[in-house]
Short mmCIF file of C-alpha atoms and ligand atoms in Angstrom, two decimals:
data_model
loop_
_atom_site.label_atom_id
_atom_site.label_comp_id
_atom_site.label_asym_id
_atom_site.label_seq_id
_atom_site.Cartn_x
_atom_site.Cartn_y
_atom_site.Cartn_z
CA MET A 17 141.97 -3.38 171.34
CA SER A 18 141.43 -1.51 174.31
CA ARG A 19 141.35 1.44 171.83
CA LEU A 20 138.35 0.24 170.67
CA ALA A 21 135.42 0.24 173.78
CA GLU A 22 136.82 4.03 173.98
CA LEU A 23 135.37 5.26 171.24
CA SER A 24 132.23 7.77 170.85
CA PRO A 25 129.28 6.27 168.61
CA ILE A 26 128.80 7.42 164.77
CA VAL A 27 125.56 8.01 163.93
CA LEU A 28 124.97 6.08 160.70
CA ARG A 29 122.43 7.54 157.08
CA GLY A 30 123.35 4.83 155.02
CA PHE A 31 125.52 2.79 152.61
CA GLU A 32 126.91 3.25 149.00
CA PHE A 33 127.59 0.49 147.32
CA ARG A 34 130.66 1.41 144.24
CA ARG A 35 131.82 -1.03 141.72
CA ILE A 36 135.09 -0.24 139.75
CA ALA A 37 136.95 -1.85 137.39
CA LEU A 38 140.89 -1.98 137.36
CA PRO A 39 143.44 -4.54 135.10
CA LEU A 40 146.34 -5.47 136.64
CA VAL A 41 149.47 -5.00 135.60
CA SER A 42 150.02 -8.50 134.43
CA PRO A 43 148.22 -11.31 134.80
CA PHE A 44 147.57 -13.16 138.09
CA ARG A 45 147.40 -16.45 137.72
CA THR A 46 146.55 -19.24 140.69
CA SER A 47 146.60 -22.85 140.98
CA PHE A 48 141.99 -22.09 140.50
CA GLY A 49 142.52 -19.56 137.80
CA THR A 50 143.69 -16.49 136.36
CA GLU A 51 142.31 -13.22 137.27
CA THR A 52 143.69 -9.62 134.25
CA ASP A 53 140.89 -7.48 135.59
CA ARG A 54 139.09 -7.21 139.20
CA ASP A 55 135.32 -5.96 139.24
CA ILE A 56 136.44 -4.61 143.34
CA LEU A 57 133.38 -3.71 145.44
CA LEU A 58 133.69 -0.87 147.81
CA VAL A 59 131.28 -0.19 150.66
CA ARG A 60 131.30 3.67 152.38
CA ALA A 61 129.57 4.52 155.15
CA LEU A 62 127.91 7.60 155.03
CA THR A 63 127.44 9.85 157.80
CA ASP A 64 127.21 13.32 158.53
CA GLY A 65 130.71 13.63 159.59
CA PRO A 66 133.04 11.92 157.26
CA ASP A 67 132.44 8.69 155.64
CA GLY A 68 134.23 5.23 155.78
CA TRP A 69 135.19 3.16 153.33
CA GLY A 70 135.88 -0.65 153.29
CA GLU A 71 136.81 -2.76 150.07
CA CYS A 72 135.42 -5.90 149.39
CA VAL A 73 138.17 -8.42 148.92
CA ALA A 74 135.12 -10.79 147.21
CA GLY A 75 136.42 -12.50 143.02
CA ASN A 76 135.38 -12.34 140.19
CA ASP A 77 134.40 -15.29 140.17
CA PRO A 78 133.44 -17.65 143.13
CA LEU A 79 137.41 -19.57 142.75
CA TYR A 80 139.18 -18.82 145.44
CA SER A 81 135.98 -19.70 147.41
CA SER A 82 132.66 -19.69 147.57
CA GLU A 83 131.50 -15.75 147.90
CA TYR A 84 132.25 -13.78 144.98
CA VAL A 85 131.79 -9.49 144.26
CA ASP A 86 127.94 -9.83 142.65
CA ALA A 87 126.90 -12.30 145.48
CA ALA A 88 128.89 -10.14 148.13
CA GLN A 89 126.30 -6.70 147.03
CA HIS A 90 123.85 -8.48 146.36
CA VAL A 91 123.78 -10.02 150.50
CA SER A 92 125.18 -6.81 151.24
CA VAL A 93 122.81 -4.67 150.08
CA HIS A 94 119.61 -6.90 150.39
CA HIS A 95 120.78 -9.23 153.68
CA LEU A 96 123.06 -7.36 155.76
CA VAL A 97 123.30 -3.15 156.17
CA SER A 98 119.19 -3.58 156.66
CA ARG A 99 119.77 -4.54 159.94
CA ILE A 100 122.41 -1.88 161.18
CA PRO A 101 120.46 0.64 162.41
CA ILE A 102 120.48 3.88 160.53
CA GLY A 103 120.14 7.64 162.85
CA ALA A 104 120.80 5.90 165.87
CA PRO A 105 124.08 6.22 167.42
CA ILE A 106 126.15 2.76 167.32
CA HIS A 107 129.70 0.83 167.73
CA ALA A 108 131.93 -0.96 164.99
CA VAL A 109 132.15 -3.62 167.53
CA ASP A 110 128.69 -4.21 167.62
CA VAL A 111 128.28 -5.27 163.62
CA ALA A 112 129.39 -8.36 163.73
CA ARG A 113 127.27 -9.42 166.32
CA VAL A 114 124.00 -7.81 164.24
CA LEU A 115 125.33 -9.78 161.03
CA GLU A 116 125.50 -12.95 162.42
CA PRO A 117 122.82 -14.48 161.91
CA VAL A 118 123.59 -14.13 158.38
CA LYS A 119 125.26 -17.87 157.42
CA ASP A 120 128.91 -16.89 156.08
CA HIS A 121 130.00 -14.11 153.33
CA ARG A 122 132.10 -12.93 155.38
CA MET A 123 134.21 -11.11 152.70
CA ALA A 124 131.34 -9.14 152.40
CA LYS A 125 130.65 -8.74 156.30
CA GLY A 126 133.87 -7.94 156.72
CA ALA A 127 133.55 -5.23 153.94
CA VAL A 128 131.01 -3.66 155.64
CA GLU A 129 132.01 -3.86 158.75
CA ALA A 130 135.76 -2.01 158.35
CA ALA A 131 133.55 0.55 156.30
CA VAL A 132 131.60 1.81 160.18
CA LEU A 133 135.02 1.43 161.54
CA ASP A 134 136.54 3.29 158.93
CA ALA A 135 133.54 6.23 160.20
CA GLN A 136 134.06 5.82 163.48
CA LEU A 137 137.82 5.72 163.91
CA ARG A 138 137.69 9.33 161.55
CA ALA A 139 135.39 10.82 163.61
CA ASN A 140 137.15 9.23 166.86
CA ASP A 141 140.48 10.51 164.48
CA VAL A 142 142.39 7.19 166.22
CA SER A 143 143.62 5.18 162.99
CA PHE A 144 143.13 1.74 162.67
CA ALA A 145 146.55 0.97 163.50
CA ALA A 146 146.44 1.80 167.38
CA ALA A 147 142.67 0.96 167.61
CA LEU A 148 143.86 -3.23 166.61
CA GLY A 149 146.70 -2.43 168.74
CA ALA A 150 150.20 -2.60 166.21
CA VAL A 151 153.55 -2.35 167.91
CA ARG A 152 155.45 -1.15 164.56
CA ASP A 153 155.80 2.13 162.12
CA ARG A 154 156.49 0.00 159.44
CA VAL A 155 156.74 -3.93 157.83
CA PRO A 156 158.92 -5.52 156.50
CA SER A 157 157.51 -6.11 152.82
CA GLY A 158 157.25 -9.73 150.90
CA VAL A 159 155.60 -10.49 146.83
CA SER A 160 153.24 -13.38 146.17
CA VAL A 161 154.59 -14.29 142.79
CA GLY A 162 151.75 -16.13 140.31
CA ILE A 163 152.36 -19.62 138.35
CA MET A 164 153.80 -18.20 134.63
CA ASP A 165 154.26 -19.72 130.91
CA THR A 166 158.00 -20.57 131.16
CA ILE A 167 160.45 -21.21 134.46
CA ASP A 168 162.73 -18.29 132.59
CA ASP A 169 159.61 -15.51 132.49
CA LEU A 170 159.47 -16.79 136.19
CA VAL A 171 163.11 -15.85 137.49
CA ARG A 172 162.82 -12.60 135.33
CA VAL A 173 160.33 -11.59 137.76
CA VAL A 174 161.01 -13.02 140.80
CA GLY A 175 164.57 -10.81 140.32
CA GLY A 176 163.00 -7.95 139.25
CA TYR A 177 160.89 -8.70 142.96
CA LEU A 178 164.12 -8.94 144.49
CA ASP A 179 165.95 -5.64 143.29
CA ASP A 180 162.35 -3.77 144.10
CA GLY A 181 164.27 -4.85 147.17
CA TYR A 182 161.28 -7.30 148.54
CA VAL A 183 162.68 -9.48 151.68
CA ARG A 184 160.21 -12.43 151.37
CA ILE A 185 158.95 -14.88 147.76
CA LYS A 186 155.87 -16.51 147.56
CA LEU A 187 155.71 -18.50 144.82
CA LYS A 188 152.77 -20.37 143.65
CA ILE A 189 152.34 -23.87 143.07
CA GLU A 190 150.77 -26.34 141.46
CA PRO A 191 150.82 -30.51 140.53
CA GLY A 192 152.49 -29.77 137.38
CA TRP A 193 154.65 -26.84 138.01
CA ASP A 194 156.87 -26.96 141.91
CA ILE A 195 159.71 -28.91 142.80
CA GLU A 196 161.12 -27.94 139.35
CA PRO A 197 160.48 -23.81 139.44
CA VAL A 198 161.09 -24.06 142.94
CA GLY A 199 164.47 -25.27 142.94
CA VAL A 200 165.24 -23.08 139.88
CA ILE A 201 164.35 -20.04 142.09
CA ARG A 202 165.93 -21.20 145.37
CA ARG A 203 169.41 -22.41 142.62
CA THR A 204 169.13 -19.09 141.01
CA PHE A 205 168.80 -16.86 143.99
CA GLY A 206 170.41 -18.09 146.39
CA ASP A 207 169.99 -19.77 150.18
CA SER A 208 169.82 -16.98 152.08
CA ILE A 209 166.63 -15.73 150.07
CA PRO A 210 163.47 -16.20 152.32
CA LEU A 211 160.83 -18.00 149.95
CA GLN A 212 158.13 -19.54 151.10
CA VAL A 213 154.88 -21.34 148.86
CA ASP A 214 150.98 -21.62 148.64
CA ALA A 215 149.32 -23.93 145.99
CA ASN A 216 145.34 -22.29 147.23
CA THR A 217 144.37 -26.61 147.58
CA ALA A 218 145.66 -27.70 144.37
CA TYR A 219 146.86 -31.49 146.16
CA THR A 220 145.39 -34.10 147.70
CA ARG A 221 145.85 -35.66 150.53
CA ASP A 222 147.45 -38.95 148.85
CA ASP A 223 150.65 -35.73 147.46
CA GLY A 224 152.33 -35.87 150.68
CA PRO A 225 155.36 -38.35 149.74
CA HIS A 226 155.55 -35.79 146.72
CA LEU A 227 155.55 -31.91 149.02
CA ALA A 228 157.92 -33.53 151.19
CA ARG A 229 160.59 -33.11 148.02
CA LEU A 230 159.66 -29.89 148.59
CA ASP A 231 161.97 -29.74 151.91
CA GLN A 232 165.29 -30.33 150.05
CA PHE A 233 164.83 -26.21 149.55
CA ASP A 234 164.11 -25.02 153.39
CA LEU A 235 160.86 -22.94 152.64
CA LEU A 236 159.73 -21.21 154.83
CA LEU A 237 156.43 -22.90 154.76
CA ILE A 238 153.78 -24.55 152.26
CA GLU A 239 150.54 -22.53 152.63
CA GLN A 240 146.92 -23.91 151.99
CA PRO A 241 147.80 -28.02 149.65
CA LEU A 242 144.26 -29.16 150.39
CA PRO A 243 141.08 -28.43 150.38
CA GLU A 244 140.06 -25.68 152.61
CA ASP A 245 137.78 -28.17 154.69
CA ASP A 246 140.42 -31.09 154.79
CA VAL A 247 141.39 -29.97 158.14
CA THR A 248 142.67 -33.87 159.34
CA GLY A 249 144.22 -33.95 155.50
CA HIS A 250 146.60 -31.62 156.57
CA ALA A 251 147.48 -33.01 159.67
CA ILE A 252 148.75 -36.62 157.61
CA ILE A 253 150.02 -33.90 155.46
CA ALA A 254 152.17 -32.42 158.21
CA LYS A 255 153.34 -36.16 159.42
CA GLN A 256 155.40 -36.70 155.86
CA VAL A 257 156.66 -33.17 155.62
CA ALA A 258 159.68 -30.99 157.40
CA THR A 259 158.66 -27.65 156.43
CA ALA A 260 156.00 -26.60 158.14
CA ILE A 261 152.38 -26.57 156.68
CA CYS A 262 150.40 -22.92 156.28
CA LEU A 263 146.55 -22.67 156.19
CA ASP A 264 145.10 -19.89 154.57
CA GLU A 265 141.71 -21.14 152.87
CA SER A 266 140.62 -23.26 155.86
CA ILE A 267 140.95 -20.43 158.50
CA VAL A 268 137.24 -18.93 158.57
CA SER A 269 137.48 -17.61 162.00
CA SER A 270 138.86 -17.52 165.38
CA ARG A 271 137.33 -20.65 166.43
CA ALA A 272 138.27 -22.52 162.96
CA ALA A 273 141.93 -21.90 164.04
CA VAL A 274 141.68 -23.47 167.48
CA ASP A 275 140.75 -26.22 165.40
CA ALA A 276 143.90 -26.40 162.54
CA ILE A 277 145.95 -26.06 165.46
CA GLU A 278 144.43 -28.30 168.40
CA ARG A 279 144.24 -30.96 165.41
CA GLY A 280 147.94 -30.16 164.43
CA ALA A 281 146.96 -29.13 161.46
CA CYS A 282 149.46 -25.80 160.74
CA ARG A 283 152.47 -24.86 162.62
CA ILE A 284 151.56 -21.07 160.91
CA ILE A 285 148.29 -19.46 160.16
CA ASN A 286 147.78 -16.47 157.06
CA ILE A 287 145.22 -14.16 158.40
CA LYS A 288 143.54 -12.60 155.83
CA ALA A 289 140.16 -10.08 157.51
CA GLY A 290 137.66 -10.68 154.25
CA ARG A 291 138.01 -14.15 154.92
CA VAL A 292 137.62 -14.39 158.29
CA GLY A 293 134.71 -11.82 158.21
CA GLY A 294 137.00 -8.36 159.40
CA TYR A 295 139.49 -6.83 161.10
CA LEU A 296 138.40 -7.21 164.64
CA GLU A 297 137.64 -11.00 163.99
CA ALA A 298 141.35 -11.05 162.35
CA VAL A 299 142.81 -9.10 165.61
CA ALA A 300 140.42 -12.89 167.42
CA VAL A 301 142.90 -14.92 165.21
CA HIS A 302 145.40 -12.87 165.37
CA ASP A 303 145.00 -13.39 169.60
CA VAL A 304 144.28 -17.26 169.95
CA CYS A 305 147.09 -18.30 167.51
CA ARG A 306 149.21 -15.84 169.58
CA GLU A 307 148.48 -17.66 173.03
CA ARG A 308 149.15 -20.77 171.09
CA GLY A 309 152.29 -19.84 169.35
CA VAL A 310 151.64 -19.36 166.31
CA PRO A 311 152.65 -17.31 164.49
CA VAL A 312 151.35 -15.46 161.82
CA TRP A 313 151.27 -13.19 158.87
CA CYS A 314 149.53 -11.35 156.28
CA GLY A 315 147.49 -12.50 153.89
CA GLY A 316 146.84 -10.46 150.99
CA MET A 317 144.06 -10.39 147.92
CA LEU A 318 144.71 -8.29 145.06
CA GLU A 319 143.67 -5.36 147.10
CA THR A 320 143.32 -1.59 146.63
CA GLY A 321 145.03 1.59 148.39
CA ILE A 322 141.98 0.80 151.15
CA GLY A 323 142.10 -2.84 151.72
CA ARG A 324 145.58 -2.47 151.22
CA ALA A 325 146.24 0.77 154.62
CA MET A 326 144.21 -1.14 156.39
CA ASN A 327 146.02 -4.83 156.42
CA LEU A 328 148.93 -3.02 156.97
CA ALA A 329 147.41 -1.96 160.15
CA LEU A 330 146.89 -4.96 160.65
CA ALA A 331 150.16 -6.67 159.58
CA ALA A 332 152.30 -4.49 162.53
CA LEU A 333 150.55 -6.18 165.50
CA PRO A 334 152.94 -8.20 167.52
CA ASN A 335 152.42 -11.77 166.64
CA PHE A 336 152.77 -10.87 163.01
CA THR A 337 156.29 -12.28 162.56
CA ILE A 338 157.02 -13.57 159.73
CA THR A 339 156.86 -10.91 156.48
CA GLY A 340 153.48 -11.13 154.39
CA ASP A 341 152.21 -10.18 151.04
CA VAL A 342 151.73 -6.85 151.87
CA SER A 343 152.97 -5.49 148.40
CA ALA A 344 153.48 -1.14 147.01
CA SER A 345 150.15 -0.77 145.11
CA GLU A 346 152.00 -1.24 142.41
CA ARG A 347 152.55 -4.84 142.52
CA PHE A 348 148.91 -5.21 140.98
CA TRP A 349 148.04 -1.31 139.85
CA ARG A 350 149.26 0.84 137.51
CA ARG A 351 147.13 3.96 139.32
CA ASP A 352 145.46 3.33 142.52
CA ILE A 353 141.77 4.81 143.60
CA VAL A 354 143.83 7.18 146.40
CA THR A 355 146.70 9.62 146.42
CA ASP A 356 149.21 7.90 148.72
CA PRO A 357 149.60 4.77 147.40
CA VAL A 358 151.63 1.91 149.39
CA ARG A 359 155.13 2.42 148.07
CA LEU A 360 158.60 -0.42 149.19
CA ALA A 361 161.07 1.72 150.74
CA ASN A 362 164.41 -0.79 151.17
CA GLY A 363 162.04 -3.77 151.90
CA HIS A 364 159.20 -2.70 153.57
CA VAL A 365 155.79 -1.31 153.49
CA THR A 366 155.29 2.18 156.25
CA VAL A 367 151.50 1.98 158.41
CA PRO A 368 149.03 4.54 157.33
CA ALA A 369 149.00 6.75 160.85
CA GLY A 370 146.20 8.87 159.70
CA SER A 371 142.67 9.12 161.68
CA GLY A 372 141.42 5.51 159.98
CA SER A 373 142.23 4.06 157.49
CA GLY A 374 144.53 7.35 156.74
CA VAL A 375 144.13 6.80 153.34
CA ILE A 376 143.24 9.89 151.24
CA ILE A 377 140.28 8.56 147.74
CA ASP A 378 141.18 10.18 144.65
CA HIS A 379 137.44 11.15 144.01
CA ASP A 380 138.71 12.29 140.44
CA PHE A 381 140.02 8.95 139.34
CA LEU A 382 137.73 6.77 141.64
CA ASP A 383 134.74 8.34 139.55
CA SER A 384 136.41 7.86 136.19
CA VAL A 385 136.73 3.84 137.53
CA THR A 386 133.01 3.77 138.70
CA THR A 387 130.74 1.14 136.68
CA SER A 388 128.04 1.63 139.08
CA ARG A 389 126.79 2.97 142.00
CA VAL A 390 123.66 1.98 144.75
CA VAL A 391 122.56 3.96 147.85
CA VAL A 392 121.00 2.57 150.52
CA PRO A 393 118.08 3.32 152.20
CA GLN A 394 117.14 5.07 149.09
CA GLY A 395 116.81 9.05 150.23
O1 LIG B 411 146.05 -18.01 148.37
O2 LIG B 411 147.01 -15.85 149.24
C1 LIG B 411 146.85 -16.26 148.34
C2 LIG B 411 145.16 -13.51 145.34
C3 LIG B 411 144.11 -13.32 145.62
C4 LIG B 411 143.22 -14.51 146.03
C5 LIG B 411 144.16 -15.10 147.16
C6 LIG B 411 145.94 -15.12 147.44
C7 LIG B 411 146.68 -14.10 146.34
C8 LIG B 411 147.71 -14.23 147.00
C9 LIG B 411 148.10 -12.51 146.72
O3 LIG B 411 148.30 -14.33 146.67
C10 LIG B 411 148.85 -11.99 147.78
C11 LIG B 411 147.50 -10.37 147.72
O4 LIG B 411 147.51 -9.78 147.31
O5 LIG B 411 149.53 -10.03 147.39
MG1 LIG B 412 147.15 -18.26 149.81
#
């Protein structure tokens, strides 16, 4: 974090909120729903120097969490950016404190902070990786695999990702799609492939004995079996299964991380900057986990090249010792909105080294997929 304190402040002229429509290369089905097209909110911090770009990870609908893209834009325009000084020097590290009086809406806050941080880092010619404290220039790449119509489809899709070189497979599970598909994948591809599962809150406190049947498959972890507010329930399940419990949805801040760890609810934490209110809070989650000996990994939220680049900087921090959902752009998009999309090479992805997030926006393509644009304050 030392590089952050040294940065010169910047002066903002305002913010642009842009919505884009991008189809996924294939439907992504989880226990909470199926996504086929994304409606994504991008935040642009306008300055007299380089602009900064942030990506809001809120989904089209409030199914992963209570946030959704229309609400994120509404709260950003009407409640967040009005608190941020325009025309006066500001520092990205002050954004979270300024936005603190507004409850929750972490994905919206995270995107606004990311845009300001990107602009400030570009003005200072410092990369996200350097600013956040990265210690690696590339990271191993894992892929998240949705629920399929048939087990044959799942085998074919997982086989394709293994051929691509992904070094870790995460299978989405739900009641009725768990023991059998996981067993078939384990038997088909062998004991040596790193494998984990993600339930996105689909089980109950009574499902401990059922989830313990996954122990036979030597999984790296079981992610978020129970509802996000049931930390005690996870501690109960953790005593009934041998496989490590990992939390995603429940971890909304560094305070929540400390609480979950102290209550024995998880041995591993998935960090997503949007879910915790921004990359700076994500670093704070990383730090409290590191101090407590809890390894972390970087989650994904179907990001475009903007969020994907920032996630890679985060995933390069020292306590990210478990492979994350940091896949190549082509896993989700036929064409990305940046000129140099994340690519997979020998199972790894490269941490961007350029100023800010390091990406260059493909403005022609971005304009072609833009569905609306709002500038605040109106000039
Ligand atoms: O729970 O990790 C999750 C995507 C959208 C919402 C929640 C999750 C996911 C994923 C995809 O698993 C991870 C990725 O972007 O690669
Ligand atoms: Mg998850």
